[in-house]
């Protein structure tokens, strides 16, 4: 009722079914206000109450989530219609079961006059002003429309819109939403339509309420599918997945196909809905209690379930990020048994108020990593302290750091930490770092998994025998790798610095450090204050560099690499010379006649320019070659000066301070 359910749908359905069974066994216990006799909750007092001319009934749920649930429905329909085994199959309409907020839209003479929530099925809430803000809902119908038309459908929110909304909420320091359905429901029931207008709501139509009778000039439909097509012609969105199914076999196929595509849909569904297509047969079948006999919701395995948090541990990722992970009592959710779920970071964990022993709501959709989306609010029987991030990495013992502008904690032992070993090696071998040709993901994975390489210096201790024994590694390939390793020993200070993988130290920063200090030892011993003297290095980058070289493990790896024979030319700090393009931002796009993208970047940076990856109002020049794409289009739209390769070279040769 407040758009913030305290238990997942699967738990509600389980309890609801238990209540149904209890009332069937003991009819004397059934009361008029039982949830089995009503739909949803009462309208909120802040909204005007609306009585539905035609009650908004819910439909029966098929609890068998396997394809056999479709067979059960077809068997029941055929039995109630008196059809024999050899008779023609029943024609159905199959459609997704949207996970949103049911809505009734009333039109009079083609004009939207009222929008109401389902409420308790008989009375709903008047949310007309909020619904008017939705662009997908027509305020006036296209073509000829009946005098009275009530369209039933679902208000929902796309997953990408939901993610963007939550990101905006976090940035503003506001409460985030658990799932798209809660976010959509909360937006519809805002007291301020201005807030609702800012929420990215969508709508699908799937049925009718009150309708002008045919004898009074109203439309005549023979089938439910024909009615949906007419709704489309009037301007209502109808899901593209709606289709006709002949008999049980095609219902089963629809259930399986839609289930397989479930995670690729841009919106959430929790099942599919089957409806008898012929409206004459719908009228013949009629209703029972709170449900139409001619329709059923066939659910998929729940994507949210309840379980207990037994512990909270920390995992260290390939890039050094520390992620708190909830260890769970095993629970079947999203089609698999889940025992671990991510808590993302310390701030998310605290926001969700998760502690050991809590009953947690766990969500898993498709291949998405299971996550704890919240806990069931209840008084804890005993005091349980808040979880705290460790001060040392649980893998390597290096200091754990978090920058003020970041949400994530990280291990500072990049070159030493086993959890980051593969990523550190691949980065070091990158063509813009020391460049070890042929050392790719699969080879690094084999070397590390086999225990042959533990740290970067181990690369230079590889022998022909060890390499040749690896899968798909012939003698010739092994010799090529050894040759590439030997070649990589002759490098430059900027490449070596970049290859160390110091946080925030990219190619440009590595070059700036090398120019400013001249020698690696000077960089390793520089204080934060001295580092801040380097152009374009601010407090965050300076602290990251200082933290990296403060770790004894990292210094040891650097010394071992030197001992392996890696060398570069060093000198005194370069004299500070005026840079003709200092303060100018360039963006490169397309293919150039004589220069590679990297060569062009090097020339610009040497002249003091900054080379960015995207075009903005702050961009001074876009250098465009053949097959330039969207970056060129954006530059033209913003009025940014566009150069070709010749124009860029002319600018560099003239030393123009643009």
XYZ file of C-alpha atoms in Angstrom:
658
model
C 0.000 0.000 0.000
C 2.940 2.335 0.654
C 4.860 0.972 -2.384
C 7.531 -0.500 -0.097
C 6.647 -4.185 0.488
C 8.547 -5.767 3.362
C 8.652 -9.256 1.810
C 9.227 -10.434 -1.778
C 6.361 -11.500 -4.038
C 7.255 -15.168 -3.696
C 6.866 -15.001 0.086
C 3.542 -13.142 -0.232
C 2.284 -15.735 -2.732
C 3.312 -18.569 -0.414
C 1.457 -17.105 2.556
C -1.537 -16.250 0.370
C -1.770 -19.856 -0.870
C -1.556 -21.093 2.728
C -4.481 -18.801 3.634
C -6.489 -20.103 0.659
C -5.892 -23.702 1.759
C -6.863 -22.859 5.348
C -10.113 -21.209 4.266
C -10.979 -24.101 1.954
C -10.480 -26.523 4.825
C -12.362 -24.281 7.297
C -14.928 -22.139 5.376
C -16.293 -20.777 8.655
C -13.003 -18.886 9.129
C -13.369 -16.995 5.840
C -14.340 -13.356 6.390
C -15.553 -10.686 4.000
C -12.352 -8.697 4.440
C -10.026 -11.652 3.860
C -7.302 -10.980 1.272
C -8.733 -13.926 -0.705
C -11.976 -12.007 -1.158
C -10.438 -8.677 -2.056
C -7.815 -7.332 -4.433
C -4.795 -5.344 -3.240
C -5.078 -2.710 -0.543
C -7.304 0.193 0.372
C -6.787 3.544 -1.367
C -4.505 6.007 0.395
C -6.496 8.754 2.173
C -4.450 11.496 0.455
C -6.027 10.602 -2.918
C -9.663 10.935 -3.906
C -11.438 7.593 -4.034
C -12.695 6.256 -7.385
C -15.242 3.485 -7.722
C -14.522 1.278 -10.701
C -17.577 0.860 -12.920
C -16.260 -2.610 -13.728
C -14.242 -4.126 -10.839
C -10.498 -4.518 -11.449
C -10.147 -8.176 -10.568
C -6.860 -9.967 -10.310
C -6.367 -13.248 -12.142
C -5.633 -16.698 -10.866
C -1.963 -17.653 -10.455
C -0.726 -21.012 -11.697
C 1.696 -22.068 -8.954
C 3.418 -24.730 -11.088
C 6.276 -22.673 -12.578
C 7.223 -25.495 -14.963
C 5.744 -25.617 -18.514
C 3.204 -28.145 -17.217
C 1.389 -25.156 -15.687
C 0.177 -24.279 -19.195
C -1.128 -27.833 -19.624
C -3.041 -27.559 -16.340
C -4.781 -24.366 -17.513
C -5.717 -25.774 -20.922
C -7.047 -28.980 -19.337
C -9.273 -26.962 -16.993
C -10.572 -24.688 -19.778
C -11.422 -27.634 -22.058
C -13.189 -29.396 -19.220
C -15.290 -26.326 -18.326
C -16.174 -25.817 -22.002
C -17.165 -29.484 -22.315
C -14.656 -30.228 -25.068
C -13.706 -33.819 -25.866
C -10.199 -35.099 -26.565
C -10.605 -35.007 -30.353
C -12.116 -31.507 -30.515
C -10.228 -28.546 -31.973
C -7.736 -26.788 -29.706
C -8.829 -23.690 -27.801
C -7.381 -20.431 -29.141
C -5.646 -18.271 -26.552
C -3.860 -14.934 -26.342
C -0.502 -15.150 -24.548
C 1.218 -12.042 -23.202
C 3.928 -11.082 -20.683
C 2.924 -10.600 -17.049
C 4.280 -7.134 -16.362
C 5.763 -6.327 -12.968
C 4.351 -2.853 -12.426
C 1.263 -1.029 -11.169
C -2.204 -1.841 -12.551
C -3.990 1.215 -13.918
C -7.439 2.068 -15.264
C -7.739 4.946 -17.749
C -11.206 6.381 -18.390
C -11.933 8.220 -21.640
C -15.146 10.042 -22.467
C -15.672 10.961 -26.113
C -12.016 10.210 -26.753
C -10.607 12.454 -23.984
C -8.793 11.204 -20.851
C -10.893 12.240 -17.868
C -9.660 9.979 -15.090
C -6.883 7.577 -14.107
C -7.214 5.284 -11.123
C -5.136 2.587 -9.425
C -6.537 -0.888 -8.802
C -6.869 -0.246 -5.053
C -8.994 -3.000 -3.553
C -10.534 -3.855 -6.911
C -13.740 -1.946 -6.257
C -12.274 1.391 -5.189
C -8.995 2.862 -6.382
C -7.056 6.106 -6.057
C -7.497 9.030 -8.407
C -4.026 9.659 -9.844
C -5.159 11.506 -12.973
C -2.788 14.452 -12.648
C 0.240 12.184 -12.308
C -0.778 9.958 -15.221
C -1.273 12.998 -17.455
C 2.491 13.595 -17.216
C 3.214 10.279 -19.032
C 3.896 10.834 -22.720
C 2.989 7.233 -23.633
C -0.601 7.686 -22.482
C -2.727 9.597 -25.047
C -4.715 12.517 -23.656
C -6.971 12.271 -26.717
C -7.531 9.065 -28.669
C -6.680 8.692 -32.340
C -9.610 8.184 -34.726
C -13.209 7.438 -33.740
C -13.596 6.442 -30.118
C -16.647 5.295 -28.124
C -18.470 7.630 -25.742
C -17.078 5.722 -22.750
C -13.903 3.663 -22.754
C -11.942 2.323 -19.788
C -8.535 0.922 -20.721
C -6.788 -1.379 -18.275
C -3.029 -1.762 -18.308
C 0.235 -1.609 -16.422
C 2.446 1.339 -15.514
C 6.066 0.217 -15.378
C 9.638 1.461 -15.519
C 12.353 0.181 -17.840
C 15.416 -1.300 -16.171
C 17.829 1.224 -17.696
C 15.590 4.107 -16.606
C 15.392 2.561 -13.126
C 19.184 2.315 -12.859
C 19.576 5.935 -13.981
C 16.925 7.061 -11.465
C 18.685 5.288 -8.592
C 21.998 6.835 -9.627
C 20.414 10.302 -9.480
C 18.932 9.461 -6.075
C 22.355 8.422 -4.756
C 24.028 11.563 -6.082
C 21.391 13.668 -4.367
C 21.770 11.733 -1.113
C 18.190 10.432 -1.350
C 16.648 7.012 -0.780
C 17.106 4.528 -3.623
C 14.430 2.090 -4.803
C 14.544 -1.682 -4.405
C 13.154 -2.538 -7.846
C 11.487 -0.907 -10.888
C 7.986 -1.828 -9.743
C 8.315 -0.015 -6.423
C 9.827 2.968 -8.204
C 6.944 3.082 -10.709
C 4.294 2.714 -8.014
C 5.909 5.405 -5.905
C 6.036 7.791 -8.861
C 2.360 7.272 -9.750
C 1.301 7.940 -6.167
C 3.262 11.142 -5.667
C 1.197 13.978 -4.271
C 3.190 16.389 -6.438
C 2.644 15.768 -10.199
C 5.885 17.653 -10.862
C 7.824 14.825 -9.200
C 5.896 12.204 -11.160
C 6.713 14.044 -14.393
C 10.448 13.603 -13.724
C 10.127 9.831 -13.353
C 10.554 7.805 -16.601
C 7.261 5.886 -16.530
C 5.912 3.694 -19.354
C 2.561 1.971 -20.007
C 1.229 -1.190 -21.676
C -2.484 -1.720 -22.351
C -3.906 -5.243 -21.965
C -7.666 -5.043 -21.353
C -10.907 -3.108 -20.968
C -13.190 -2.009 -18.163
C -16.410 -0.117 -18.874
C -17.228 0.274 -22.575
C -20.134 1.835 -24.439
C -22.378 -1.096 -25.490
C -22.597 -2.025 -29.169
C -26.288 -1.143 -29.272
C -25.344 2.400 -28.230
C -22.659 2.762 -30.887
C -19.770 1.086 -29.079
C -17.159 -1.060 -30.866
C -17.729 -4.763 -31.434
C -14.868 -7.207 -30.875
C -14.955 -10.918 -31.527
C -11.651 -11.695 -29.848
C -9.374 -10.365 -27.158
C -6.555 -10.082 -29.724
C -8.727 -7.919 -32.034
C -9.500 -5.664 -29.060
C -5.760 -5.185 -28.404
C -5.157 -4.263 -32.048
C -7.923 -1.654 -31.821
C -6.325 -0.229 -28.678
C -3.089 0.145 -30.669
C -4.938 2.031 -33.400
C -6.320 4.413 -30.758
C -2.787 5.241 -29.609
C -2.093 2.825 -26.731
C 1.167 0.859 -26.468
C 0.680 -2.913 -26.561
C 3.561 -5.290 -25.841
C 5.210 -6.687 -28.954
C 5.371 -10.127 -27.289
C 1.570 -10.567 -27.358
C 0.639 -13.453 -29.655
C -2.096 -15.984 -30.433
C -1.528 -19.579 -29.300
C -3.456 -22.621 -30.480
C -3.936 -25.054 -27.640
C -1.661 -26.248 -24.862
C 1.339 -27.055 -27.062
C 1.717 -23.467 -28.228
C 1.139 -22.135 -24.694
C 4.035 -24.289 -23.467
C 6.225 -23.039 -26.329
C 5.334 -19.409 -25.504
C 6.134 -19.945 -21.827
C 9.552 -21.387 -22.676
C 10.448 -18.825 -25.364
C 9.442 -15.838 -23.234
C 11.239 -17.281 -20.224
C 14.434 -17.680 -22.259
C 14.185 -14.036 -23.387
C 13.114 -12.736 -19.977
C 16.443 -11.216 -18.984
C 16.898 -9.566 -22.395
C 13.606 -7.668 -22.141
C 14.047 -3.990 -21.235
C 11.473 -4.342 -18.431
C 10.720 -6.811 -15.637
C 8.174 -9.601 -15.994
C 7.446 -12.302 -13.432
C 5.488 -14.646 -15.678
C 3.147 -14.821 -18.650
C -0.639 -14.544 -18.894
C -2.942 -16.824 -20.897
C -6.434 -15.651 -21.880
C -9.113 -17.406 -23.889
C -9.211 -15.391 -27.109
C -12.887 -15.629 -28.125
C -14.941 -13.126 -26.116
C -18.061 -15.336 -26.401
C -16.141 -18.112 -24.642
C -14.918 -15.638 -22.004
C -18.531 -14.735 -21.237
C -19.492 -18.416 -21.169
C -16.713 -19.246 -18.690
C -17.489 -16.230 -16.482
C -15.906 -15.540 -13.084
C -15.329 -17.263 -9.770
C -14.886 -15.228 -6.562
C -12.233 -12.630 -7.371
C -10.940 -14.161 -10.620
C -12.004 -14.671 -14.251
C -12.170 -18.380 -15.182
C -10.852 -17.647 -18.683
C -7.410 -16.308 -17.694
C -4.423 -17.378 -15.636
C -1.029 -15.960 -14.701
C 1.704 -18.557 -15.196
C 4.684 -17.430 -13.165
C 8.386 -18.085 -13.586
C 10.671 -19.098 -10.702
C 10.841 -16.210 -8.244
C 13.722 -13.787 -8.633
C 13.407 -12.689 -4.995
C 13.348 -14.869 -1.900
C 13.924 -14.643 1.845
C 16.877 -16.215 3.620
C 19.201 -15.633 6.593
C 22.526 -13.801 6.517
C 24.955 -16.140 8.262
C 28.132 -14.055 7.788
C 29.573 -11.087 5.897
C 32.949 -11.586 4.199
C 35.079 -9.503 1.835
C 36.187 -10.434 -1.677
C 39.072 -8.723 -3.482
C 38.544 -8.249 -7.209
C 40.993 -8.205 -10.118
C 41.381 -4.433 -9.829
C 41.774 -4.413 -6.045
C 38.204 -3.416 -5.225
C 36.940 -4.849 -1.919
C 33.347 -6.074 -2.088
C 31.383 -7.158 1.005
C 29.605 -10.462 0.352
C 26.738 -11.903 2.356
C 27.038 -15.598 3.162
C 23.501 -16.993 3.145
C 21.529 -19.969 4.295
C 20.958 -21.789 0.951
C 17.885 -20.529 -0.892
C 16.455 -21.390 -4.329
C 15.990 -18.161 -6.283
C 16.027 -17.322 -9.976
C 16.305 -21.005 -10.879
C 19.441 -21.815 -8.843
C 20.455 -22.377 -5.227
C 22.144 -19.244 -3.890
C 24.537 -19.202 -0.917
C 26.354 -15.887 -1.541
C 25.116 -12.449 -2.585
C 26.924 -9.190 -3.226
C 26.435 -6.148 -1.014
C 28.345 -3.929 -3.507
C 30.166 -1.640 -1.065
C 30.141 -0.494 2.541
C 27.777 2.390 1.858
C 25.207 0.157 0.141
C 25.500 -2.342 2.999
C 24.832 0.383 5.556
C 21.981 1.871 3.513
C 20.306 -1.545 3.387
C 20.998 -2.008 7.110
C 22.271 -5.561 6.671
C 23.745 -7.352 9.667
C 24.601 -10.949 10.451
C 21.472 -12.883 11.485
C 19.052 -10.690 9.519
C 16.337 -12.085 7.279
C 17.360 -10.732 3.875
C 15.579 -10.299 0.550
C 17.820 -11.870 -2.087
C 17.376 -11.174 -5.785
C 18.787 -13.001 -8.791
C 17.757 -12.324 -12.401
C 19.243 -14.526 -15.116
C 23.018 -14.426 -15.107
C 23.131 -11.385 -12.850
C 25.168 -11.893 -9.673
C 22.770 -12.434 -6.729
C 22.414 -9.392 -4.484
C 20.840 -8.542 -1.156
C 18.259 -5.863 -1.913
C 17.138 -5.317 1.667
C 16.209 -6.905 4.973
C 12.874 -7.594 6.618
C 12.539 -4.938 9.288
C 12.237 -6.474 12.739
C 13.701 -5.981 16.183
C 16.926 -7.911 16.599
C 16.853 -10.184 19.606
C 20.488 -9.434 20.449
C 22.868 -6.614 19.629
C 24.753 -7.183 16.387
C 27.540 -4.711 15.560
C 27.720 -2.998 12.192
C 30.030 -4.576 9.653
C 33.336 -2.716 9.200
C 35.725 -2.856 6.288
C 39.129 -4.348 7.163
C 42.094 -1.979 7.330
C 44.369 -4.532 5.665
C 43.641 -6.529 2.520
C 42.478 -10.026 3.557
C 44.522 -11.509 0.702
C 47.912 -9.798 0.919
C 47.841 -7.638 4.053
C 48.416 -4.354 2.190
C 46.680 -1.214 3.407
C 43.038 -0.749 2.378
C 42.294 2.762 1.130
C 39.237 4.733 0.036
C 39.351 8.078 -1.675
C 36.921 10.696 -0.396
C 35.229 10.988 -3.770
C 34.730 7.211 -4.125
C 32.339 4.667 -2.656
C 34.688 1.705 -2.996
C 37.507 0.512 -0.748
C 40.603 -0.835 -2.511
C 43.706 -2.880 -1.748
C 46.830 -0.792 -2.299
C 49.123 -3.790 -2.984
C 48.531 -3.847 -6.729
C 51.791 -5.530 -7.784
C 51.894 -7.878 -4.815
C 48.289 -8.909 -4.151
C 47.465 -12.397 -5.545
C 43.859 -11.332 -6.228
C 45.128 -8.668 -8.636
C 47.921 -10.761 -10.135
C 46.420 -11.460 -13.571
C 45.214 -7.903 -14.062
C 48.618 -6.487 -13.016
C 50.491 -8.722 -15.471
C 48.181 -7.933 -18.388
C 48.430 -4.215 -17.708
C 52.231 -4.364 -17.476
C 52.375 -6.203 -20.838
C 50.049 -3.697 -22.540
C 51.366 -2.247 -25.797
C 51.313 1.260 -24.283
C 53.245 -0.004 -21.243
C 56.388 -2.146 -21.576
C 54.704 -4.099 -24.435
C 55.228 -7.860 -24.274
C 53.880 -9.026 -27.622
C 51.886 -12.278 -27.502
C 51.274 -12.229 -23.746
C 47.467 -12.206 -23.743
C 44.629 -13.138 -21.402
C 44.639 -16.898 -21.980
C 48.416 -17.297 -21.612
C 48.501 -15.174 -18.442
C 45.636 -17.211 -17.014
C 47.517 -20.466 -17.658
C 50.762 -19.137 -16.177
C 49.097 -17.824 -13.014
C 46.722 -20.772 -12.495
C 49.644 -23.200 -12.859
C 51.606 -21.289 -10.222
C 54.428 -20.514 -12.668
C 54.052 -16.754 -12.190
C 53.285 -15.103 -8.866
C 54.661 -11.606 -9.391
C 55.788 -9.501 -12.349
C 59.527 -10.384 -12.022
C 58.616 -14.063 -12.524
C 57.852 -13.188 -16.169
C 61.540 -12.628 -16.800
C 62.491 -15.930 -15.184
C 60.421 -17.993 -17.633
C 62.223 -20.735 -19.503
C 61.494 -22.520 -22.760
C 60.549 -25.760 -21.003
C 57.908 -24.199 -18.750
C 56.312 -22.358 -21.660
C 56.380 -25.327 -24.060
C 54.499 -27.509 -21.576
C 51.475 -25.177 -21.578
C 48.387 -26.011 -23.627
C 48.600 -24.975 -27.302
C 52.114 -23.640 -26.866
C 54.579 -25.031 -29.416
C 58.337 -24.418 -29.273
C 58.142 -21.653 -31.855
C 55.421 -19.792 -29.928
C 57.358 -20.209 -26.686
C 60.507 -18.800 -28.308
C 58.499 -15.827 -29.614
C 57.276 -15.068 -26.096
C 60.805 -15.251 -24.700
C 62.027 -12.930 -27.453
C 59.220 -10.478 -26.695
C 60.144 -10.543 -22.996
C 63.760 -9.803 -23.814
C 62.751 -6.956 -26.127
C 60.483 -5.454 -23.454
C 63.459 -4.924 -21.139
C 64.469 -1.897 -23.190
C 61.700 0.590 -22.375
C 61.150 4.182 -21.247
C 60.444 5.619 -17.828
C 56.898 6.772 -18.753
C 56.038 3.306 -20.131
C 57.425 1.593 -17.035
C 55.515 3.937 -14.711
C 52.295 3.379 -16.640
C 52.876 -0.380 -16.566
C 53.068 -0.434 -12.760
C 49.311 0.164 -12.675
C 49.367 2.926 -10.065
C 45.820 4.104 -9.539
C 44.989 7.262 -11.549
C 48.387 7.204 -13.303
C 47.619 6.954 -16.988
C 49.941 7.568 -19.909
C 49.744 11.368 -19.691
C 50.418 11.440 -15.957
C 53.318 8.988 -16.343
C 54.883 11.247 -18.963
C 54.398 14.307 -16.766
C 56.065 12.549 -13.822
C 59.010 11.429 -15.947
C 59.507 14.926 -17.375
C 59.265 16.605 -13.984
C 61.501 14.278 -11.927
C 63.695 12.645 -14.562
C 64.440 9.575 -12.400
C 62.297 6.781 -10.938
C 63.943 7.010 -7.503
C 63.012 10.687 -7.308
C 59.391 9.799 -8.067
C 59.299 6.966 -5.520
C 60.707 9.238 -2.795
C 58.676 12.347 -3.645
C 56.363 13.706 -0.964
C 52.725 14.559 -1.684
C 53.716 18.235 -1.733
C 56.437 17.586 -4.308
C 54.096 15.512 -6.443
C 51.564 18.347 -6.420
C 54.150 20.497 -8.193
C 53.745 18.344 -11.322
C 51.416 19.819 -13.927
C 47.895 18.289 -13.942
C 48.459 16.286 -10.731
C 46.006 17.041 -7.965
C 45.657 15.840 -4.359
C 43.898 12.558 -5.191
C 46.494 11.472 -7.760
C 49.398 12.614 -5.580
C 48.080 10.622 -2.621
C 47.553 7.529 -4.811
C 51.179 7.678 -6.009
C 52.508 8.190 -2.490
C 50.341 5.334 -1.114
C 51.555 2.971 -3.850
C 55.239 3.561 -3.188
C 54.696 3.482 0.597
C 53.891 -0.227 0.281
C 57.136 -2.217 0.777
C 55.803 -4.968 -1.519
C 55.501 -2.577 -4.448
C 58.999 -1.176 -3.984
C 60.377 -4.715 -3.792
C 58.702 -5.644 -7.092
C 60.163 -2.527 -8.746
C 63.666 -3.413 -7.552
C 63.291 -7.017 -8.719
C 62.193 -5.828 -12.174
C 65.290 -3.647 -12.366
C 67.402 -6.629 -11.318
C 65.840 -8.644 -14.149
C 67.399 -6.194 -16.609
C 64.603 -3.754 -17.366
C 66.242 -0.449 -18.198
C 65.335 2.992 -19.469
C 67.125 6.224 -20.075
C 67.103 8.592 -17.110
C 68.315 12.151 -16.752
C 67.941 15.343 -14.827
C 64.523 16.942 -14.509
C 63.581 18.547 -17.813
C 63.643 22.313 -17.993
C 60.163 23.683 -17.999
C 59.585 24.956 -21.526
C 56.501 26.763 -22.741
C 53.979 24.401 -24.304
C 52.299 25.940 -27.354
C 49.083 23.940 -26.895
C 48.952 23.996 -23.090
C 45.393 24.261 -21.831
C 43.887 23.066 -25.126
C 41.723 19.942 -25.312
C 41.699 17.778 -28.451
C 39.575 14.783 -29.467
C 40.738 12.335 -32.161
C 38.296 10.416 -34.362
C 38.557 8.374 -37.559
C 41.587 7.092 -39.464
C 44.406 9.470 -40.436
C 46.440 9.308 -43.686
C 49.954 8.982 -42.203
C 49.677 8.876 -38.400
C 48.223 6.270 -36.097
C 45.889 7.500 -33.378
C 48.607 6.868 -30.770
C 51.200 8.835 -32.759
C 48.864 11.788 -33.098
C 48.139 11.655 -29.382
C 51.846 11.644 -28.526
C 52.499 14.693 -30.707
C 49.657 16.660 -29.148
C 50.593 15.758 -25.578
C 54.229 16.693 -26.247
C 52.953 20.130 -27.226
C 51.071 20.410 -23.924
C 47.591 19.533 -25.190
C 45.161 17.262 -23.396
C 43.672 14.455 -25.536
C 40.179 13.507 -24.368
C 37.977 10.585 -25.344
C 34.703 12.458 -25.832
C 33.509 15.776 -27.215
C 32.034 18.445 -24.945
C 31.632 22.196 -24.794
C 35.136 22.330 -23.272
C 36.724 20.717 -26.351
C 38.853 23.134 -28.413
C 39.575 20.986 -31.481
C 38.369 17.722 -33.017
C 40.876 16.090 -35.388
C 38.825 13.999 -37.834
C 40.068 11.391 -40.303
C 38.308 8.939 -42.612
C 35.157 7.242 -41.249
C 34.808 9.712 -38.401
C 31.623 8.939 -36.514
C 29.438 10.428 -33.809
C 32.276 12.490 -32.311
C 32.466 14.517 -35.527
C 28.679 14.963 -35.544
C 28.725 16.215 -31.975
C 31.605 18.589 -32.703
C 29.669 20.147 -35.583
C 26.556 20.425 -33.427
C 28.505 22.200 -30.667
C 30.436 24.421 -33.045
C 33.827 22.924 -32.119
C 36.650 23.602 -34.624
C 37.328 20.528 -36.777
C 40.796 19.835 -38.225
C 42.142 17.126 -40.503
C 45.592 15.602 -40.008
C 47.276 18.304 -42.108
C 45.578 21.042 -40.099
C 46.722 19.472 -36.829
C 50.323 19.185 -38.051
C 50.238 22.784 -39.238
C 49.020 23.891 -35.833
C 51.820 21.953 -34.148
C 54.519 23.308 -36.480
C 53.390 26.896 -36.039
C 53.399 26.565 -32.246
C 50.179 28.552 -32.143
C 48.727 29.186 -28.726
C 45.133 28.721 -29.815
